[in-house]
Amino acid sequence: MTKGSIRLFQPAVMTGFRRGQRHQEQHTSLLKIKNVRTRADTEFYHGKRVAYVFKGKKTVGQVRSAQNPKLKSRTRVMWGRITRAHGNTGAVRAKFHPNLPAQAMGKKIRVYLYPSRI
């Protein structure tokens, strides 16, 4: 077995929000997952958890940070779930809570490989 770490997520990019010709809906984000090219490929990812990891301005305490001040961090996470495919080229729709900000467009998203449906 190799000593390298095992990646538990597949990288993706947020391409924008679900929209029509004139209006967009911020409650549904569109993601392009790496190495996913067709609508059939997206079915494996339906229901999977997704995370937008970013840096905040201030350091905040994490769990048990009062006991260990080294646990304070600027890292934040917004969680969501892939709901369905979008189009025929491998894009997917995802809903986040709270909704993703517009600054997330073009940024990296992590698509975790759980929960498993196998």
Short mmCIF file of N, CA and C in Angstrom, two decimals:
data_model
loop_
_atom_site.label_atom_id
_atom_site.label_comp_id
_atom_site.label_asym_id
_atom_site.label_seq_id
_atom_site.Cartn_x
_atom_site.Cartn_y
_atom_site.Cartn_z
N MET A 1 0.85 -1.18 0.00
CA MET A 1 0.00 0.00 0.00
C MET A 1 0.89 1.23 0.00
N THR A 2 0.49 2.25 -0.75
CA THR A 2 1.29 3.46 -0.83
C THR A 2 1.13 4.29 0.43
N LYS A 3 2.12 5.12 0.69
CA LYS A 3 2.09 5.97 1.87
C LYS A 3 1.34 7.26 1.62
N GLY A 4 0.96 7.55 0.37
CA GLY A 4 0.24 8.77 0.06
C GLY A 4 -1.15 8.76 0.66
N SER A 5 -1.71 9.93 0.85
CA SER A 5 -3.04 10.03 1.42
C SER A 5 -4.09 9.65 0.38
N ILE A 6 -5.22 9.20 0.85
CA ILE A 6 -6.31 8.80 -0.02
C ILE A 6 -7.29 9.97 -0.10
N ARG A 7 -7.62 10.39 -1.32
CA ARG A 7 -8.54 11.51 -1.48
C ARG A 7 -9.97 10.99 -1.37
N LEU A 8 -10.75 11.60 -0.51
CA LEU A 8 -12.12 11.16 -0.30
C LEU A 8 -13.12 12.00 -1.07
N PHE A 9 -12.65 12.87 -1.96
CA PHE A 9 -13.57 13.71 -2.71
C PHE A 9 -13.11 13.84 -4.15
N GLN A 10 -14.02 14.22 -4.99
CA GLN A 10 -13.75 14.49 -6.40
C GLN A 10 -13.84 16.00 -6.61
N PRO A 11 -12.84 16.63 -7.22
CA PRO A 11 -12.91 18.09 -7.39
C PRO A 11 -13.96 18.49 -8.42
N ALA A 12 -14.54 19.65 -8.19
CA ALA A 12 -15.53 20.22 -9.11
C ALA A 12 -15.36 21.73 -9.11
N VAL A 13 -16.03 22.39 -10.05
CA VAL A 13 -16.00 23.85 -10.14
C VAL A 13 -17.43 24.34 -10.21
N MET A 14 -17.73 25.40 -9.45
CA MET A 14 -19.05 26.00 -9.55
C MET A 14 -19.07 26.89 -10.78
N THR A 15 -19.96 26.60 -11.72
CA THR A 15 -20.01 27.35 -12.97
C THR A 15 -21.03 28.47 -12.95
N GLY A 16 -21.95 28.44 -12.00
CA GLY A 16 -22.96 29.50 -11.92
C GLY A 16 -24.20 29.00 -11.22
N PHE A 17 -25.28 29.78 -11.36
CA PHE A 17 -26.55 29.42 -10.77
C PHE A 17 -27.51 28.95 -11.86
N ARG A 18 -28.51 28.19 -11.46
CA ARG A 18 -29.56 27.79 -12.38
C ARG A 18 -30.29 29.04 -12.83
N ARG A 19 -30.54 29.15 -14.14
CA ARG A 19 -31.14 30.37 -14.62
C ARG A 19 -31.90 30.15 -15.91
N GLY A 20 -32.72 31.13 -16.24
CA GLY A 20 -33.40 31.19 -17.52
C GLY A 20 -32.75 32.28 -18.35
N GLN A 21 -33.45 32.75 -19.34
CA GLN A 21 -32.87 33.78 -20.21
C GLN A 21 -32.69 35.11 -19.49
N ARG A 22 -33.60 35.42 -18.56
CA ARG A 22 -33.57 36.73 -17.91
C ARG A 22 -33.38 36.70 -16.40
N HIS A 23 -33.65 35.58 -15.75
CA HIS A 23 -33.60 35.52 -14.29
C HIS A 23 -32.76 34.32 -13.84
N GLN A 24 -32.08 34.50 -12.71
CA GLN A 24 -31.35 33.37 -12.13
C GLN A 24 -31.88 33.09 -10.74
N GLU A 25 -31.75 31.83 -10.32
CA GLU A 25 -32.22 31.39 -9.02
C GLU A 25 -31.01 30.97 -8.19
N GLN A 26 -30.74 31.71 -7.13
CA GLN A 26 -29.53 31.46 -6.34
C GLN A 26 -29.63 30.22 -5.48
N HIS A 27 -30.83 29.62 -5.34
CA HIS A 27 -30.94 28.46 -4.45
C HIS A 27 -30.45 27.17 -5.09
N THR A 28 -30.12 27.19 -6.39
CA THR A 28 -29.59 26.00 -7.05
C THR A 28 -28.30 26.37 -7.79
N SER A 29 -27.21 25.72 -7.46
CA SER A 29 -25.92 25.98 -8.08
C SER A 29 -25.62 24.92 -9.12
N LEU A 30 -24.87 25.30 -10.15
CA LEU A 30 -24.45 24.36 -11.19
C LEU A 30 -22.99 24.04 -10.99
N LEU A 31 -22.66 22.75 -11.00
CA LEU A 31 -21.29 22.30 -10.78
C LEU A 31 -20.83 21.46 -11.96
N LYS A 32 -19.55 21.59 -12.29
CA LYS A 32 -18.93 20.76 -13.31
C LYS A 32 -17.90 19.89 -12.59
N ILE A 33 -18.15 18.58 -12.55
CA ILE A 33 -17.29 17.64 -11.83
C ILE A 33 -16.21 17.14 -12.77
N LYS A 34 -15.00 17.02 -12.24
CA LYS A 34 -13.85 16.57 -13.04
C LYS A 34 -14.09 15.15 -13.56
N ASN A 35 -13.77 14.93 -14.84
CA ASN A 35 -13.87 13.63 -15.52
C ASN A 35 -15.30 13.12 -15.65
N VAL A 36 -16.29 13.98 -15.57
CA VAL A 36 -17.68 13.60 -15.81
C VAL A 36 -18.10 14.27 -17.10
N ARG A 37 -18.43 13.48 -18.11
CA ARG A 37 -18.67 14.02 -19.45
C ARG A 37 -20.11 13.86 -19.95
N THR A 38 -20.85 12.89 -19.43
CA THR A 38 -22.19 12.64 -19.94
C THR A 38 -23.21 12.65 -18.81
N ARG A 39 -24.46 12.71 -19.20
CA ARG A 39 -25.55 12.68 -18.23
C ARG A 39 -25.57 11.36 -17.46
N ALA A 40 -25.25 10.27 -18.14
CA ALA A 40 -25.23 8.96 -17.48
C ALA A 40 -24.13 8.90 -16.41
N ASP A 41 -23.02 9.59 -16.63
CA ASP A 41 -21.93 9.60 -15.63
C ASP A 41 -22.35 10.31 -14.35
N THR A 42 -23.29 11.23 -14.43
CA THR A 42 -23.68 12.00 -13.25
C THR A 42 -24.51 11.20 -12.27
N GLU A 43 -25.12 10.10 -12.71
CA GLU A 43 -26.02 9.36 -11.83
C GLU A 43 -25.31 8.81 -10.60
N PHE A 44 -24.02 8.51 -10.71
CA PHE A 44 -23.26 8.04 -9.54
C PHE A 44 -23.22 9.10 -8.44
N TYR A 45 -23.22 10.38 -8.81
CA TYR A 45 -23.04 11.47 -7.86
C TYR A 45 -24.34 11.99 -7.28
N HIS A 46 -25.51 11.52 -7.74
CA HIS A 46 -26.78 12.00 -7.20
C HIS A 46 -26.88 11.67 -5.72
N GLY A 47 -27.19 12.67 -4.90
CA GLY A 47 -27.31 12.49 -3.46
C GLY A 47 -26.02 12.64 -2.69
N LYS A 48 -24.89 12.82 -3.37
CA LYS A 48 -23.61 12.95 -2.68
C LYS A 48 -23.49 14.32 -2.02
N ARG A 49 -22.74 14.38 -0.93
CA ARG A 49 -22.52 15.64 -0.20
C ARG A 49 -21.44 16.45 -0.92
N VAL A 50 -21.60 17.77 -0.93
CA VAL A 50 -20.63 18.66 -1.53
C VAL A 50 -20.27 19.75 -0.52
N ALA A 51 -19.03 20.22 -0.59
CA ALA A 51 -18.56 21.23 0.36
C ALA A 51 -17.81 22.33 -0.38
N TYR A 52 -18.13 23.57 -0.01
CA TYR A 52 -17.40 24.74 -0.49
C TYR A 52 -16.54 25.22 0.67
N VAL A 53 -15.24 25.03 0.56
CA VAL A 53 -14.30 25.38 1.63
C VAL A 53 -13.65 26.71 1.27
N PHE A 54 -13.68 27.65 2.22
CA PHE A 54 -13.13 28.98 1.96
C PHE A 54 -12.55 29.55 3.23
N LYS A 55 -11.83 30.66 3.10
CA LYS A 55 -11.21 31.32 4.25
C LYS A 55 -12.05 32.52 4.65
N GLY A 56 -12.33 32.64 5.95
CA GLY A 56 -13.04 33.79 6.49
C GLY A 56 -12.06 34.88 6.91
N LYS A 57 -12.60 35.99 7.36
CA LYS A 57 -11.75 37.12 7.75
C LYS A 57 -11.13 36.92 9.13
N LYS A 58 -11.93 36.47 10.09
CA LYS A 58 -11.46 36.33 11.46
C LYS A 58 -11.26 34.86 11.82
N THR A 59 -10.37 34.63 12.78
CA THR A 59 -10.21 33.27 13.30
C THR A 59 -11.33 33.02 14.30
N VAL A 60 -11.95 31.87 14.18
CA VAL A 60 -13.01 31.50 15.11
C VAL A 60 -12.67 30.16 15.72
N GLY A 61 -13.24 29.92 16.89
CA GLY A 61 -12.98 28.68 17.59
C GLY A 61 -13.75 27.53 16.99
N GLN A 62 -13.13 26.38 16.97
CA GLN A 62 -13.77 25.17 16.52
C GLN A 62 -14.22 24.39 17.75
N VAL A 63 -14.56 23.13 17.58
CA VAL A 63 -14.98 22.31 18.70
C VAL A 63 -13.83 22.18 19.68
N ARG A 64 -14.09 22.37 20.95
CA ARG A 64 -13.10 22.28 22.04
C ARG A 64 -11.94 23.27 21.86
N SER A 65 -12.19 24.43 21.26
CA SER A 65 -11.10 25.38 21.08
C SER A 65 -10.73 26.09 22.37
N ALA A 66 -11.61 26.09 23.36
CA ALA A 66 -11.27 26.71 24.64
C ALA A 66 -10.17 25.92 25.34
N GLN A 67 -10.12 24.61 25.14
CA GLN A 67 -9.10 23.80 25.76
C GLN A 67 -7.78 23.88 25.01
N ASN A 68 -7.86 24.13 23.70
CA ASN A 68 -6.64 24.18 22.89
C ASN A 68 -6.74 25.35 21.91
N PRO A 69 -6.04 26.45 22.17
CA PRO A 69 -6.16 27.61 21.28
C PRO A 69 -5.64 27.38 19.87
N LYS A 70 -4.89 26.30 19.64
CA LYS A 70 -4.40 26.02 18.30
C LYS A 70 -5.53 25.57 17.37
N LEU A 71 -6.69 25.23 17.92
CA LEU A 71 -7.81 24.78 17.11
C LEU A 71 -8.57 25.93 16.45
N LYS A 72 -8.19 27.17 16.73
CA LYS A 72 -8.84 28.30 16.07
C LYS A 72 -8.35 28.41 14.63
N SER A 73 -9.30 28.71 13.72
CA SER A 73 -8.97 28.69 12.31
C SER A 73 -9.82 29.69 11.55
N ARG A 74 -9.33 30.10 10.37
CA ARG A 74 -10.10 30.96 9.48
C ARG A 74 -10.91 30.16 8.47
N THR A 75 -10.75 28.85 8.45
CA THR A 75 -11.40 28.01 7.45
C THR A 75 -12.88 27.85 7.77
N ARG A 76 -13.72 27.99 6.73
CA ARG A 76 -15.16 27.81 6.85
C ARG A 76 -15.62 26.81 5.79
N VAL A 77 -16.77 26.22 6.01
CA VAL A 77 -17.33 25.25 5.07
C VAL A 77 -18.82 25.49 4.92
N MET A 78 -19.30 25.46 3.67
CA MET A 78 -20.72 25.49 3.38
C MET A 78 -21.07 24.15 2.73
N TRP A 79 -22.05 23.44 3.30
CA TRP A 79 -22.39 22.10 2.85
C TRP A 79 -23.62 22.11 1.97
N GLY A 80 -23.66 21.16 1.03
CA GLY A 80 -24.80 21.00 0.16
C GLY A 80 -24.92 19.58 -0.32
N ARG A 81 -25.83 19.36 -1.28
CA ARG A 81 -26.08 18.02 -1.79
C ARG A 81 -26.41 18.11 -3.28
N ILE A 82 -25.88 17.15 -4.05
CA ILE A 82 -26.18 17.09 -5.48
C ILE A 82 -27.59 16.54 -5.64
N THR A 83 -28.41 17.25 -6.44
CA THR A 83 -29.80 16.87 -6.57
C THR A 83 -30.10 16.13 -7.87
N ARG A 84 -29.53 16.58 -9.00
CA ARG A 84 -29.83 15.96 -10.28
C ARG A 84 -28.86 16.44 -11.33
N ALA A 85 -28.97 15.89 -12.55
CA ALA A 85 -28.12 16.32 -13.67
C ALA A 85 -28.66 17.62 -14.24
N HIS A 86 -27.81 18.32 -14.98
CA HIS A 86 -28.21 19.55 -15.65
C HIS A 86 -27.64 19.50 -17.06
N GLY A 87 -28.50 19.25 -18.04
CA GLY A 87 -28.04 19.16 -19.41
C GLY A 87 -27.45 17.79 -19.71
N ASN A 88 -26.78 17.70 -20.86
CA ASN A 88 -26.25 16.42 -21.32
C ASN A 88 -24.73 16.34 -21.27
N THR A 89 -24.05 17.36 -20.77
CA THR A 89 -22.59 17.38 -20.82
C THR A 89 -21.92 17.08 -19.48
N GLY A 90 -22.68 16.58 -18.51
CA GLY A 90 -22.06 16.18 -17.25
C GLY A 90 -22.14 17.19 -16.13
N ALA A 91 -22.86 18.29 -16.31
CA ALA A 91 -23.05 19.25 -15.22
C ALA A 91 -24.13 18.73 -14.28
N VAL A 92 -24.05 19.14 -13.02
CA VAL A 92 -25.04 18.72 -12.03
C VAL A 92 -25.57 19.95 -11.30
N ARG A 93 -26.76 19.78 -10.72
CA ARG A 93 -27.34 20.82 -9.86
C ARG A 93 -27.11 20.43 -8.41
N ALA A 94 -26.86 21.45 -7.59
CA ALA A 94 -26.65 21.20 -6.16
C ALA A 94 -27.33 22.29 -5.36
N LYS A 95 -27.84 21.90 -4.20
CA LYS A 95 -28.46 22.87 -3.29
C LYS A 95 -27.59 22.95 -2.04
N PHE A 96 -27.27 24.18 -1.66
CA PHE A 96 -26.45 24.43 -0.47
C PHE A 96 -27.30 25.12 0.58
N HIS A 97 -26.90 24.92 1.83
CA HIS A 97 -27.55 25.67 2.91
C HIS A 97 -26.47 26.24 3.80
N PRO A 98 -26.32 27.56 3.88
CA PRO A 98 -27.04 28.58 3.11
C PRO A 98 -26.60 28.59 1.65
N ASN A 99 -27.31 29.35 0.82
CA ASN A 99 -26.98 29.41 -0.60
C ASN A 99 -25.55 29.88 -0.80
N LEU A 100 -24.90 29.39 -1.87
CA LEU A 100 -23.54 29.81 -2.16
C LEU A 100 -23.52 31.29 -2.57
N PRO A 101 -22.48 32.03 -2.18
CA PRO A 101 -22.37 33.41 -2.63
C PRO A 101 -21.89 33.48 -4.08
N ALA A 102 -22.06 34.63 -4.69
CA ALA A 102 -21.63 34.81 -6.08
C ALA A 102 -20.12 34.72 -6.20
N GLN A 103 -19.38 35.00 -5.13
CA GLN A 103 -17.91 34.91 -5.16
C GLN A 103 -17.45 33.48 -5.38
N ALA A 104 -18.33 32.50 -5.20
CA ALA A 104 -17.94 31.10 -5.37
C ALA A 104 -17.89 30.68 -6.83
N MET A 105 -18.38 31.51 -7.75
CA MET A 105 -18.35 31.14 -9.17
C MET A 105 -16.91 30.99 -9.64
N GLY A 106 -16.63 29.85 -10.27
CA GLY A 106 -15.28 29.57 -10.75
C GLY A 106 -14.37 28.99 -9.70
N LYS A 107 -14.82 28.86 -8.46
CA LYS A 107 -14.00 28.33 -7.38
C LYS A 107 -14.18 26.83 -7.25
N LYS A 108 -13.27 26.21 -6.51
CA LYS A 108 -13.27 24.75 -6.34
C LYS A 108 -14.32 24.33 -5.32
N ILE A 109 -14.96 23.22 -5.63
CA ILE A 109 -15.94 22.58 -4.75
C ILE A 109 -15.50 21.14 -4.57
N ARG A 110 -15.69 20.60 -3.38
CA ARG A 110 -15.37 19.20 -3.13
C ARG A 110 -16.64 18.37 -3.18
N VAL A 111 -16.65 17.33 -4.01
CA VAL A 111 -17.77 16.39 -4.09
C VAL A 111 -17.33 15.12 -3.37
N TYR A 112 -17.85 14.92 -2.16
CA TYR A 112 -17.46 13.76 -1.37
C TYR A 112 -18.16 12.51 -1.87
N LEU A 113 -17.53 11.38 -1.67
CA LEU A 113 -18.02 10.11 -2.21
C LEU A 113 -18.94 9.40 -1.22
N TYR A 114 -19.62 10.13 -0.37
CA TYR A 114 -20.62 9.56 0.53
C TYR A 114 -21.82 10.47 0.54
N PRO A 115 -22.99 10.02 0.85
CA PRO A 115 -23.35 8.66 1.21
C PRO A 115 -23.34 7.73 0.02
N SER A 116 -23.00 6.49 0.26
CA SER A 116 -22.93 5.51 -0.82
C SER A 116 -24.32 4.96 -1.14
N ARG A 117 -24.59 4.76 -2.42
CA ARG A 117 -25.86 4.18 -2.87
C ARG A 117 -25.65 2.79 -3.46
N ILE A 118 -24.47 2.22 -3.24
CA ILE A 118 -24.16 0.91 -3.81
C ILE A 118 -24.75 -0.19 -2.93
#
